[in-house]
């Protein structure tokens, strides 16, 4: 399902003394089956934008098209139930949403809400728990007895169990150890590749953007200040640094190398690309010290 | 949830904001008490003018106060209507069965309306102009005399300030969990009463669990920072009584005298 934002604006508590505008004329397009990363400071409107994707918030101006559905400020809430099933959102620290007595019941909760029978839902739940890499021995345990990382996996399995077409991830690896982060990102990458899931990822990890995303959106103060492929976005590292945003480690390193006299045809985004470029550059120099 | 004005604090720098929170707390309670002395239009209009003066002095827009009345408007209308329709006395304007509108009923209804408005305005003024932690400090300071009868003043004050500190955090958390569960297909506030009650469970359980976790973390963090209980602690925020506070008391005394003079 493709997503299209047309002049979308959102104001919290409109018409009260506390009103504050979180989004200003947002125009964006997310293609079906793409992996889009949204980056920006805390408070730049990323999370507000995410909640528009499944109708938790409705725009106060403009319109959003998600698949066939068009959301305008006047869209009634009842019309959004179907959308919720198709767009799964994994919120920040999703382990806070667990509540059932057993892991399997919790994962089966969403499919049951969307009309699956008990046994169908449990079958899906088992499949999803396997997918996120949890052992069968914990299926009947209480989710509150698990470790933080396992709870996070159960929560994510609970969203995957809705079998969404679009998966929205709000900092899914925040607070995980390096191993957990890599595993989790690899899992999302696999889902994206194998099931052609559209993924929208909000993150502060520019390395993840460089490694996994094929489209990047940079937000600041409720507007989109830059968007394009990660290569296009990171080709101007100074722009990001001036906006107090990070750039991928590789980009930063190659920027330092450029300052020392190296020149790259394309700014390398991943470690593999950087290594290839360096091998090529060094072999062309015929073994000379590059710093000369 | 966001529509609730009562209990909100609007930062500002006005005469009212700078008053000692103890003075504000005592005076607002006192004011609510003396409202019941008013019993004719002269005394009520004097109190209304006085309250509006206080609101002006706080430099907070009147619309906040009107919003504070809104959640209670049905209660007010219900009480006023009850008074108007069921009391008799004076000239009778209209009656049908047990319902009657009399002169006495109308004035009584109006008085009750005024009382409600005055109480809501004054208490809203207190909470809008006083930071919650200041209020907690004020309550602790005012309860101090109860220490002599072994009342755990310090513990109550600590619990109060922690509770106040975590109200917005828990509200945020509630909103977050609600959103997360709505994304999983829970419809809050839809369907039959039983269904609505069932839909609260996926909200309440995570909220309780996270409160337990939070309490444990907070207790450990407090202990590791050397907290050992109320005995022998010093205070960072010290309340200071100023001449304006004394003046405020004098002003309220004048209002009381005027009220006694004006009422029947």
Coordinates of C-alpha atoms in Angstrom, one line a residue:
Chain A
X1 CA 0.0 0.0 0.0
X2 CA 1.4 3.4 -1.0
X3 CA 1.1 6.3 1.4
X4 CA 0.7 9.9 0.3
X5 CA 0.5 13.0 2.5
X6 CA -1.0 16.1 0.9
X7 CA -0.5 19.4 2.7
X8 CA -1.0 17.7 6.0
X9 CA -0.9 19.8 9.2
X10 CA -1.7 18.8 12.7
X11 CA -2.4 20.9 15.8
X12 CA -2.7 19.4 19.3
X13 CA -5.6 20.6 21.4
X14 CA -6.9 22.8 18.7
X15 CA -9.1 25.6 19.9
X16 CA -7.9 25.5 23.5
X17 CA -5.4 27.8 25.3
X18 CA -2.9 24.9 25.1
X19 CA -2.9 24.4 21.3
X20 CA 0.4 23.7 19.7
X21 CA 1.1 22.9 16.1
X22 CA 3.2 19.7 15.6
X23 CA 3.1 19.3 11.8
X24 CA 3.2 22.0 9.1
X25 CA 2.3 21.3 5.4
X26 CA 3.8 17.8 5.1
X27 CA 4.0 16.5 1.6
X28 CA 5.4 13.0 1.2
X29 CA 5.1 9.8 -0.7
X30 CA 6.0 6.4 0.5
X31 CA 6.1 3.7 -2.1
X32 CA 4.6 0.2 -1.7
X33 CA 7.2 -2.2 -0.5
X34 CA 9.8 0.5 0.4
X35 CA 11.9 0.8 3.5
X36 CA 11.7 4.4 4.6
X37 CA 13.6 5.9 7.5
X38 CA 12.4 9.1 9.3
X39 CA 15.0 10.9 11.3
X40 CA 15.0 14.2 13.3
X41 CA 15.4 15.6 16.8
X42 CA 13.1 14.6 19.6
X43 CA 10.1 16.9 19.3
X44 CA 10.5 17.3 15.5
X45 CA 7.0 15.7 14.9
X46 CA 8.2 12.2 14.0
X47 CA 5.9 10.4 16.4
X48 CA 3.0 12.7 15.6
X49 CA 3.5 11.8 11.9
X50 CA 3.6 8.1 12.7
X51 CA 0.2 8.2 14.5
X52 CA -1.3 9.6 11.3
X53 CA -0.4 6.4 9.5
X54 CA -3.1 4.3 11.1
X55 CA -5.6 6.9 12.0
X56 CA -4.7 7.3 15.7
X57 CA -4.6 11.0 14.8
X58 CA -6.4 12.6 12.0
X59 CA -4.9 15.6 10.2
X60 CA -6.3 18.9 11.2
X61 CA -5.7 20.1 7.7
X62 CA -4.9 18.4 4.4
X63 CA -5.4 14.7 3.5
X64 CA -3.7 11.4 3.7
X65 CA -4.1 8.6 1.3
X66 CA -3.1 5.1 2.5
X67 CA -3.8 2.4 -0.1
X68 CA -7.4 3.0 -1.0
X69 CA -8.4 4.9 2.1
X70 CA -8.4 8.7 2.2
X71 CA -8.2 10.4 5.6
X72 CA -9.3 13.9 6.0
X73 CA -10.1 15.9 9.1
X74 CA -13.8 14.9 8.7
X75 CA -13.2 11.1 8.4
X76 CA -15.2 9.4 11.2
X77 CA -13.3 7.2 13.6
X78 CA -15.4 4.1 12.7
X79 CA -14.0 4.2 9.2
X80 CA -10.4 3.8 10.5
X81 CA -10.8 0.3 12.1
X82 CA -9.9 -1.4 8.9
X83 CA -6.9 0.7 8.4
X84 CA -5.5 -0.2 11.9
X85 CA -5.4 -3.8 10.8
X86 CA -3.3 -3.1 7.7
X87 CA -0.8 -0.7 9.4
X88 CA 1.0 -2.2 12.4
X89 CA 2.7 0.3 14.6
X90 CA 5.4 -0.8 17.0
X91 CA 5.6 2.1 19.5
X92 CA 8.6 3.1 21.4
X93 CA 9.3 0.7 24.3
X94 CA 6.5 -1.6 23.1
X95 CA 7.0 -3.9 26.1
X96 CA 4.7 -1.5 28.0
X97 CA 1.7 -2.8 26.1
X98 CA 1.9 -6.4 27.4
X99 CA -0.9 -7.4 29.7
X100 CA -2.2 -11.0 29.1
X101 CA -1.4 -13.9 31.4
X102 CA 0.6 -15.8 28.9
X103 CA 2.9 -14.8 26.1
X104 CA 0.9 -16.6 23.5
X105 CA -2.4 -15.0 24.5
X106 CA -0.8 -11.6 24.3
X107 CA 0.5 -12.2 20.8
X108 CA -2.9 -13.6 19.8
X109 CA -4.7 -10.5 21.2
X110 CA -4.6 -8.4 18.1
X111 CA -5.7 -11.0 15.6
X112 CA -8.6 -11.8 17.9
X113 CA -9.6 -8.2 18.0
X114 CA -9.6 -8.1 14.2
X115 CA -12.0 -11.0 14.0
X116 CA -9.8 -14.2 13.9
X117 CA -11.1 -17.2 16.0
X118 CA -9.2 -18.3 19.1
X119 CA -7.4 -21.2 17.4
X120 CA -6.5 -19.2 14.2
X121 CA -5.1 -16.4 16.4
X122 CA -3.0 -18.9 18.4
X123 CA -1.7 -20.5 15.3
X124 CA -0.6 -17.1 14.0
X125 CA 0.8 -16.2 17.3
X126 CA 3.0 -19.3 17.4
X127 CA 4.3 -18.5 13.9
X128 CA 5.1 -15.0 14.8
X129 CA 6.9 -16.0 18.1
X130 CA 9.1 -18.3 16.0
X131 CA 9.7 -15.5 13.6
X132 CA 11.0 -13.2 16.3
X133 CA 13.2 -16.0 17.6
X134 CA 11.6 -16.9 20.9
X135 CA 11.9 -20.5 22.2
X136 CA 8.7 -22.5 22.6
X137 CA 9.4 -23.0 26.3
X138 CA 8.2 -19.4 27.1
X139 CA 4.9 -19.5 25.2
X140 CA 3.0 -20.4 28.3
X141 CA 4.9 -18.1 30.7
X142 CA 3.7 -14.7 31.9
X143 CA 5.1 -11.9 29.8
X144 CA 6.1 -10.1 33.0
X145 CA 8.6 -12.9 33.9
X146 CA 10.7 -12.3 30.8
X147 CA 13.8 -10.2 30.3
X148 CA 13.5 -6.8 28.7
X149 CA 14.8 -7.9 25.3
X150 CA 12.4 -10.9 25.3
X151 CA 9.5 -8.7 26.3
X152 CA 10.3 -6.4 23.4
X153 CA 10.2 -9.4 21.0
X154 CA 6.9 -10.6 22.3
X155 CA 5.5 -7.1 21.8
X156 CA 6.8 -6.9 18.3
X157 CA 5.4 -10.4 17.6
X158 CA 2.1 -9.1 18.8
X159 CA 2.1 -6.4 16.1
X160 CA 3.3 -8.8 13.4
X161 CA 0.5 -11.1 14.3
X162 CA -1.9 -8.6 12.8
X163 CA -0.2 -9.5 9.5
X164 CA 0.0 -5.8 8.5
X165 CA 0.9 -4.6 5.0
X166 CA 2.8 -1.6 6.5
X167 CA 5.0 -2.0 9.5
X168 CA 5.8 1.2 11.4
X169 CA 8.6 1.1 13.9
X170 CA 9.3 3.9 16.3
X171 CA 12.8 3.4 17.6
X172 CA 12.5 -0.4 17.9
X173 CA 16.1 -0.9 19.1
X174 CA 16.2 1.9 21.7
X175 CA 17.7 0.6 25.0
X176 CA 18.8 -2.8 23.5
X177 CA 22.4 -4.1 23.7
X178 CA 24.4 -4.0 20.5
X179 CA 23.8 -7.7 19.8
X180 CA 20.0 -7.3 20.3
X181 CA 20.0 -4.2 18.0
X182 CA 21.8 -6.0 15.2
X183 CA 19.5 -9.1 15.5
X184 CA 16.4 -7.0 15.5
X185 CA 17.3 -4.9 12.5
X186 CA 18.3 -8.0 10.6
X187 CA 14.8 -9.4 11.4
X188 CA 13.1 -6.3 10.0
X189 CA 15.3 -6.4 6.9
X190 CA 14.3 -10.0 6.4
X191 CA 10.6 -9.3 6.7
X192 CA 11.0 -6.5 4.3
X193 CA 12.8 -8.6 1.8
X194 CA 10.9 -11.8 2.1
X195 CA 7.3 -10.6 2.7
X196 CA 7.7 -7.4 0.7
X197 CA 6.5 -5.5 3.8
X198 CA 6.5 -1.7 3.6
X199 CA 8.6 -0.6 6.5
X200 CA 8.7 2.9 8.0
X201 CA 11.4 3.3 10.6
X202 CA 11.9 6.2 13.0
X203 CA 15.4 6.2 14.4
X204 CA 18.3 8.2 15.7
X205 CA 20.8 5.6 14.4
X206 CA 22.1 7.0 11.2
X207 CA 24.0 3.8 10.6
X208 CA 20.7 1.9 10.4
X209 CA 19.4 4.4 7.9
X210 CA 22.5 3.9 5.8
X211 CA 22.4 0.2 6.1
X212 CA 18.8 -0.7 5.6
X213 CA 16.7 2.2 4.3
X214 CA 16.1 3.0 0.6
X215 CA 14.4 6.3 1.3
X216 CA 15.1 8.8 4.1
X217 CA 13.0 11.7 5.4
X218 CA 14.6 14.3 7.7
X219 CA 12.3 16.3 9.9
X220 CA 12.8 19.4 11.9
X221 CA 10.3 21.5 13.8
X222 CA 7.3 19.8 12.3
X223 CA 8.3 20.0 8.7
X224 CA 10.3 17.9 6.3
X225 CA 13.6 19.6 5.6
X226 CA 15.2 17.0 3.3
X227 CA 14.2 13.7 1.7
X228 CA 15.5 11.3 -0.8
X229 CA 17.7 8.2 -1.0
X230 CA 20.1 7.9 1.9
X231 CA 22.9 8.6 -0.5
X232 CA 21.4 11.8 -1.6
X233 CA 20.6 12.8 1.9
X234 CA 24.0 12.0 3.3
X235 CA 25.9 13.4 0.3
X236 CA 25.9 16.7 2.1
X237 CA 27.1 15.8 5.6
X238 CA 27.6 19.4 6.6
X239 CA 23.9 20.1 6.1
X240 CA 23.1 17.5 8.7
X241 CA 25.8 18.5 11.1
X242 CA 24.6 22.1 10.9
X243 CA 21.1 20.9 11.8
X244 CA 22.6 19.1 14.8
X245 CA 21.9 15.7 13.4
X246 CA 24.3 12.8 13.1
X247 CA 25.7 11.3 10.0
X248 CA 26.6 7.6 9.6
X249 CA 30.0 6.6 11.0
X250 CA 31.2 5.6 7.6
X251 CA 30.2 9.0 6.1
X252 CA 31.9 10.8 8.9
X253 CA 35.1 8.8 8.4
X254 CA 35.1 9.3 4.7
X255 CA 34.5 13.0 5.2
X256 CA 37.7 13.1 7.3
X257 CA 39.5 11.1 4.6
X258 CA 38.3 13.6 2.0
X259 CA 39.8 16.4 4.1
X260 CA 43.1 14.6 4.0
X261 CA 43.1 14.4 0.2
X262 CA 41.1 11.3 -0.7
X263 CA 38.3 11.6 -3.2
X264 CA 35.3 9.3 -3.5
X265 CA 33.1 9.2 -6.6
X266 CA 30.1 8.5 -4.3
X267 CA 30.0 9.0 -0.6
X268 CA 30.3 5.5 0.9
X269 CA 27.3 4.7 3.1
X270 CA 28.1 1.3 4.5
X271 CA 31.3 -0.2 5.8
X272 CA 31.4 -2.7 2.8
X273 CA 31.2 0.2 0.3
X274 CA 33.9 2.2 2.2
X275 CA 36.2 -0.9 2.2
X276 CA 35.7 -1.4 -1.6
X277 CA 36.3 2.2 -2.3
X278 CA 39.5 2.2 -0.2
X279 CA 40.8 -0.9 -1.8
X280 CA 40.3 0.6 -5.2
X281 CA 41.8 4.0 -4.3
X282 CA 44.8 2.4 -2.6
X283 CA 45.6 0.0 -5.4
X284 CA 45.4 2.9 -7.9
X285 CA 47.9 4.8 -5.9
X286 CA 50.2 1.9 -6.3
X287 CA 51.0 1.4 -2.7
X288 CA 51.9 5.1 -2.0
X289 CA 51.1 6.5 1.4
X290 CA 47.8 8.3 0.9
X291 CA 48.7 11.0 3.3
X292 CA 51.4 12.4 1.1
Chain B
X1 CA -8.1 14.2 29.4
X2 CA -6.4 17.2 28.0
X3 CA -9.5 19.3 28.5
X4 CA -9.1 19.2 32.2
X5 CA -8.1 22.7 33.4
X6 CA -8.4 22.1 37.1
X7 CA -5.0 21.1 38.5
X8 CA -3.0 22.7 35.7
X9 CA -0.4 25.2 36.4
X10 CA 0.2 28.2 34.1
X11 CA 3.7 29.7 34.7
X12 CA 3.6 33.4 35.1
X13 CA 5.0 36.3 37.0
X14 CA 2.2 38.2 38.6
X15 CA 1.3 39.4 42.0
X16 CA -0.8 36.3 42.6
X17 CA 2.0 34.0 41.3
X18 CA 4.5 35.4 43.7
X19 CA 2.3 35.1 46.8
X20 CA 3.4 32.5 49.3
X21 CA 1.6 29.2 48.5
X22 CA 0.6 28.8 52.2
X23 CA -1.2 32.2 52.1
X24 CA -2.9 31.2 48.8
X25 CA -4.0 27.9 50.1
X26 CA -5.3 29.2 53.4
X27 CA -7.0 32.2 51.8
X28 CA -8.7 30.1 49.0
X29 CA -10.2 27.8 51.6
X30 CA -11.2 30.7 53.7
X31 CA -12.8 32.4 50.7
X32 CA -14.8 29.2 50.0
X33 CA -16.0 29.4 53.6
X34 CA -17.1 33.0 53.6
X35 CA -19.0 32.6 50.3
X36 CA -21.7 30.9 52.3
X37 CA -22.2 34.1 54.3
X38 CA -23.4 36.0 51.3
X39 CA -27.2 36.0 51.0
X40 CA -28.3 39.0 48.9
X41 CA -27.4 40.5 45.6
X42 CA -25.2 43.2 47.1
X43 CA -22.9 40.7 48.9
X44 CA -22.7 38.4 45.9
X45 CA -21.8 41.2 43.5
X46 CA -19.2 42.4 45.9
X47 CA -17.6 38.9 45.9
X48 CA -17.9 38.5 42.2
X49 CA -16.1 41.8 41.6
X50 CA -13.4 40.8 44.2
X51 CA -12.9 37.5 42.4
X52 CA -12.6 39.1 39.0
X53 CA -10.1 41.5 40.5
X54 CA -8.0 38.6 41.7
X55 CA -8.2 37.0 38.3
X56 CA -7.1 40.2 36.6
X57 CA -4.2 40.5 39.1
X58 CA -3.1 37.0 38.1
X59 CA -2.7 38.1 34.4
X60 CA -4.2 34.7 33.4
X61 CA -6.7 34.9 30.6
X62 CA -10.4 34.6 31.7
X63 CA -10.9 31.9 29.1
X64 CA -9.0 29.4 31.3
X65 CA -11.4 30.0 34.1
X66 CA -14.5 29.6 31.9
X67 CA -13.0 26.3 30.6
X68 CA -12.6 25.3 34.3
X69 CA -16.4 25.7 34.7
X70 CA -17.2 23.6 31.6
X71 CA -16.8 20.1 33.0
X72 CA -19.1 21.0 36.0
X73 CA -21.7 22.8 34.0
X74 CA -24.2 20.0 34.0
X75 CA -23.9 19.6 37.8
X76 CA -24.5 23.4 38.1
X77 CA -27.5 23.4 35.8
X78 CA -29.0 20.4 37.6
X79 CA -28.7 21.9 41.0
X80 CA -29.9 25.3 39.9
X81 CA -32.9 23.8 38.1
X82 CA -33.7 21.7 41.2
X83 CA -33.7 24.8 43.3
X84 CA -35.8 26.8 40.9
X85 CA -38.4 24.1 40.2
X86 CA -39.0 22.8 43.7
X87 CA -38.8 25.7 46.2
X88 CA -41.8 27.9 46.9
X89 CA -42.2 31.3 48.6
X90 CA -42.7 34.9 47.5
X91 CA -44.6 35.6 44.3
X92 CA -45.5 32.5 42.2
X93 CA -44.8 32.9 38.5
X94 CA -45.7 29.5 37.0
X95 CA -46.7 26.1 38.3
X96 CA -47.5 22.7 36.8
X97 CA -48.1 19.8 39.1
X98 CA -45.3 19.6 41.6
X99 CA -43.1 21.9 39.5
X100 CA -43.3 25.6 40.3
X101 CA -41.2 28.6 39.6
X102 CA -41.4 31.2 42.4
X103 CA -39.6 34.4 43.2
X104 CA -37.9 32.7 46.1
X105 CA -36.8 29.8 43.9
X106 CA -35.4 32.0 41.2
X107 CA -33.3 34.1 43.6
X108 CA -32.1 30.9 45.4
X109 CA -31.1 29.4 42.1
X110 CA -29.2 32.4 41.1
X111 CA -27.4 32.5 44.4
X112 CA -26.4 28.8 44.0
X113 CA -25.2 29.5 40.5
X114 CA -23.0 32.4 41.9
X115 CA -21.6 30.2 44.6
X116 CA -20.6 27.5 42.2
X117 CA -18.9 30.1 39.9
X118 CA -17.1 31.8 42.8
X119 CA -15.8 28.5 44.2
X120 CA -14.7 27.2 40.9
X121 CA -13.0 30.5 39.9
X122 CA -11.1 30.7 43.2
X123 CA -9.9 27.1 43.3
X124 CA -9.0 27.4 39.6
X125 CA -7.0 30.5 40.4
X126 CA -5.2 28.7 43.2
X127 CA -4.1 25.7 41.0
X128 CA -3.4 27.8 37.8
X129 CA -1.1 30.2 39.7
X130 CA 0.6 27.8 42.0
X131 CA 3.0 25.1 40.9
X132 CA 2.0 21.6 42.2
X133 CA 5.3 21.2 44.2
X134 CA 4.7 24.6 45.8
X135 CA 1.3 23.4 46.9
X136 CA 2.8 20.2 48.4
X137 CA 5.3 22.3 50.3
X138 CA 2.5 24.5 51.5
X139 CA 0.5 21.5 52.8
X140 CA 3.5 20.1 54.5
X141 CA 4.2 23.4 56.2
X142 CA 0.6 23.9 57.3
X143 CA 0.3 20.4 58.6
X144 CA 3.4 20.7 60.7
X145 CA 1.5 21.4 64.0
X146 CA 0.0 17.9 63.6
X147 CA 3.4 16.4 64.3
X148 CA 2.7 16.7 68.0
X149 CA -0.1 14.2 67.8
X150 CA 2.3 11.8 65.9
X151 CA 0.7 12.4 62.5
X152 CA 3.2 11.4 59.8
X153 CA 3.4 14.9 58.2
X154 CA 6.7 14.3 56.5
X155 CA 5.6 11.0 54.9
X156 CA 2.3 12.5 53.7
X157 CA 4.2 15.5 52.2
X158 CA 6.7 13.2 50.4
X159 CA 3.9 11.0 49.0
X160 CA 2.0 14.1 47.9
X161 CA 4.9 15.6 46.1
X162 CA 5.9 12.3 44.4
X163 CA 2.2 11.8 43.4
X164 CA 2.0 15.3 42.0
X165 CA 5.2 14.9 40.1
X166 CA 4.0 11.7 38.5
X167 CA 0.5 12.8 37.5
X168 CA 1.7 14.1 34.1
X169 CA 4.1 11.2 33.6
X170 CA 1.3 8.7 34.2
X171 CA -1.1 10.7 32.0
X172 CA 1.5 10.5 29.2
X173 CA 2.0 6.8 29.8
X174 CA -1.8 6.2 29.8
X175 CA -2.1 8.0 26.4
X176 CA 0.8 5.9 25.0
X177 CA -0.5 2.6 26.1
X178 CA -4.0 3.5 24.9
X179 CA -2.5 4.3 21.5
X180 CA -0.6 1.1 21.5
X181 CA -3.7 -0.9 22.3
X182 CA -5.8 1.0 19.8
X183 CA -3.2 0.1 17.2
X184 CA -3.8 -3.6 18.2
X185 CA -7.5 -3.2 17.6
X186 CA -9.0 -2.2 20.9
X187 CA -11.8 0.3 20.6
X188 CA -12.0 2.4 23.8
X189 CA -15.4 3.8 24.6
X190 CA -17.3 1.9 22.0
X191 CA -19.8 -0.9 22.2
X192 CA -21.9 -2.1 25.2
X193 CA -21.0 -1.3 28.8
X194 CA -19.5 -4.7 29.4
X195 CA -17.4 -4.4 26.3
X196 CA -16.2 -1.0 27.3
X197 CA -15.2 -2.3 30.7
X198 CA -13.3 -5.2 29.1
X199 CA -11.4 -2.9 26.9
X200 CA -10.1 -1.1 30.0
X201 CA -8.1 -4.2 31.1
X202 CA -5.4 -3.9 28.4
X203 CA -4.9 -0.4 29.6
X204 CA -5.1 -0.9 33.4
X205 CA -2.8 -3.9 33.7
X206 CA 0.2 -2.4 31.9
X207 CA -0.4 0.8 33.8
X208 CA -0.3 -0.9 37.2
X209 CA 2.7 -3.0 36.2
X210 CA 4.6 0.0 35.0
X211 CA 3.7 1.9 38.2
X212 CA 5.1 -1.0 40.3
X213 CA 8.3 -1.0 38.2
X214 CA 8.5 2.8 38.5
X215 CA 8.1 2.7 42.3
X216 CA 10.8 0.1 42.6
X217 CA 13.2 2.1 40.5
X218 CA 12.4 5.3 42.3
X219 CA 12.9 3.8 45.7
X220 CA 16.3 2.3 44.7
X221 CA 17.4 5.6 43.1
X222 CA 16.3 7.5 46.3
X223 CA 18.2 5.1 48.6
X224 CA 21.3 5.2 46.5
X225 CA 21.3 9.0 46.8
X226 CA 21.3 8.7 50.6
X227 CA 17.7 9.0 51.4
X228 CA 17.0 7.7 54.9
X229 CA 13.6 9.2 55.8
X230 CA 12.4 12.6 57.0
X231 CA 14.6 13.0 60.1
X232 CA 17.5 15.3 59.8
X233 CA 16.9 16.6 56.3
X234 CA 17.3 20.2 55.2
X235 CA 15.1 21.9 52.6
X236 CA 16.1 23.2 49.2
X237 CA 12.9 25.1 48.5
X238 CA 12.3 27.4 51.5
X239 CA 9.0 29.2 51.7
X240 CA 9.3 32.8 52.5
X241 CA 6.6 34.9 54.0
X242 CA 6.6 38.4 52.6
X243 CA 4.7 41.6 53.4
X244 CA 2.5 41.1 50.3
X245 CA 1.2 37.9 52.0
X246 CA 0.3 39.8 55.1
X247 CA -1.4 42.4 52.9
X248 CA -3.4 39.6 51.2
X249 CA -4.7 38.5 54.6
X250 CA -5.6 42.2 55.5
X251 CA -7.4 42.4 52.2
X252 CA -9.4 39.3 52.9
X253 CA -10.2 40.7 56.4
X254 CA -11.6 43.8 54.7
X255 CA -13.7 41.7 52.4
X256 CA -15.0 39.8 55.3
X257 CA -16.0 42.9 57.2
X258 CA -17.6 44.3 54.0
X259 CA -19.5 41.0 53.6
X260 CA -20.8 41.1 57.2
X261 CA -21.9 44.7 56.6
X262 CA -23.7 44.0 53.2
X263 CA -25.5 40.7 54.1
X264 CA -28.9 40.6 55.5

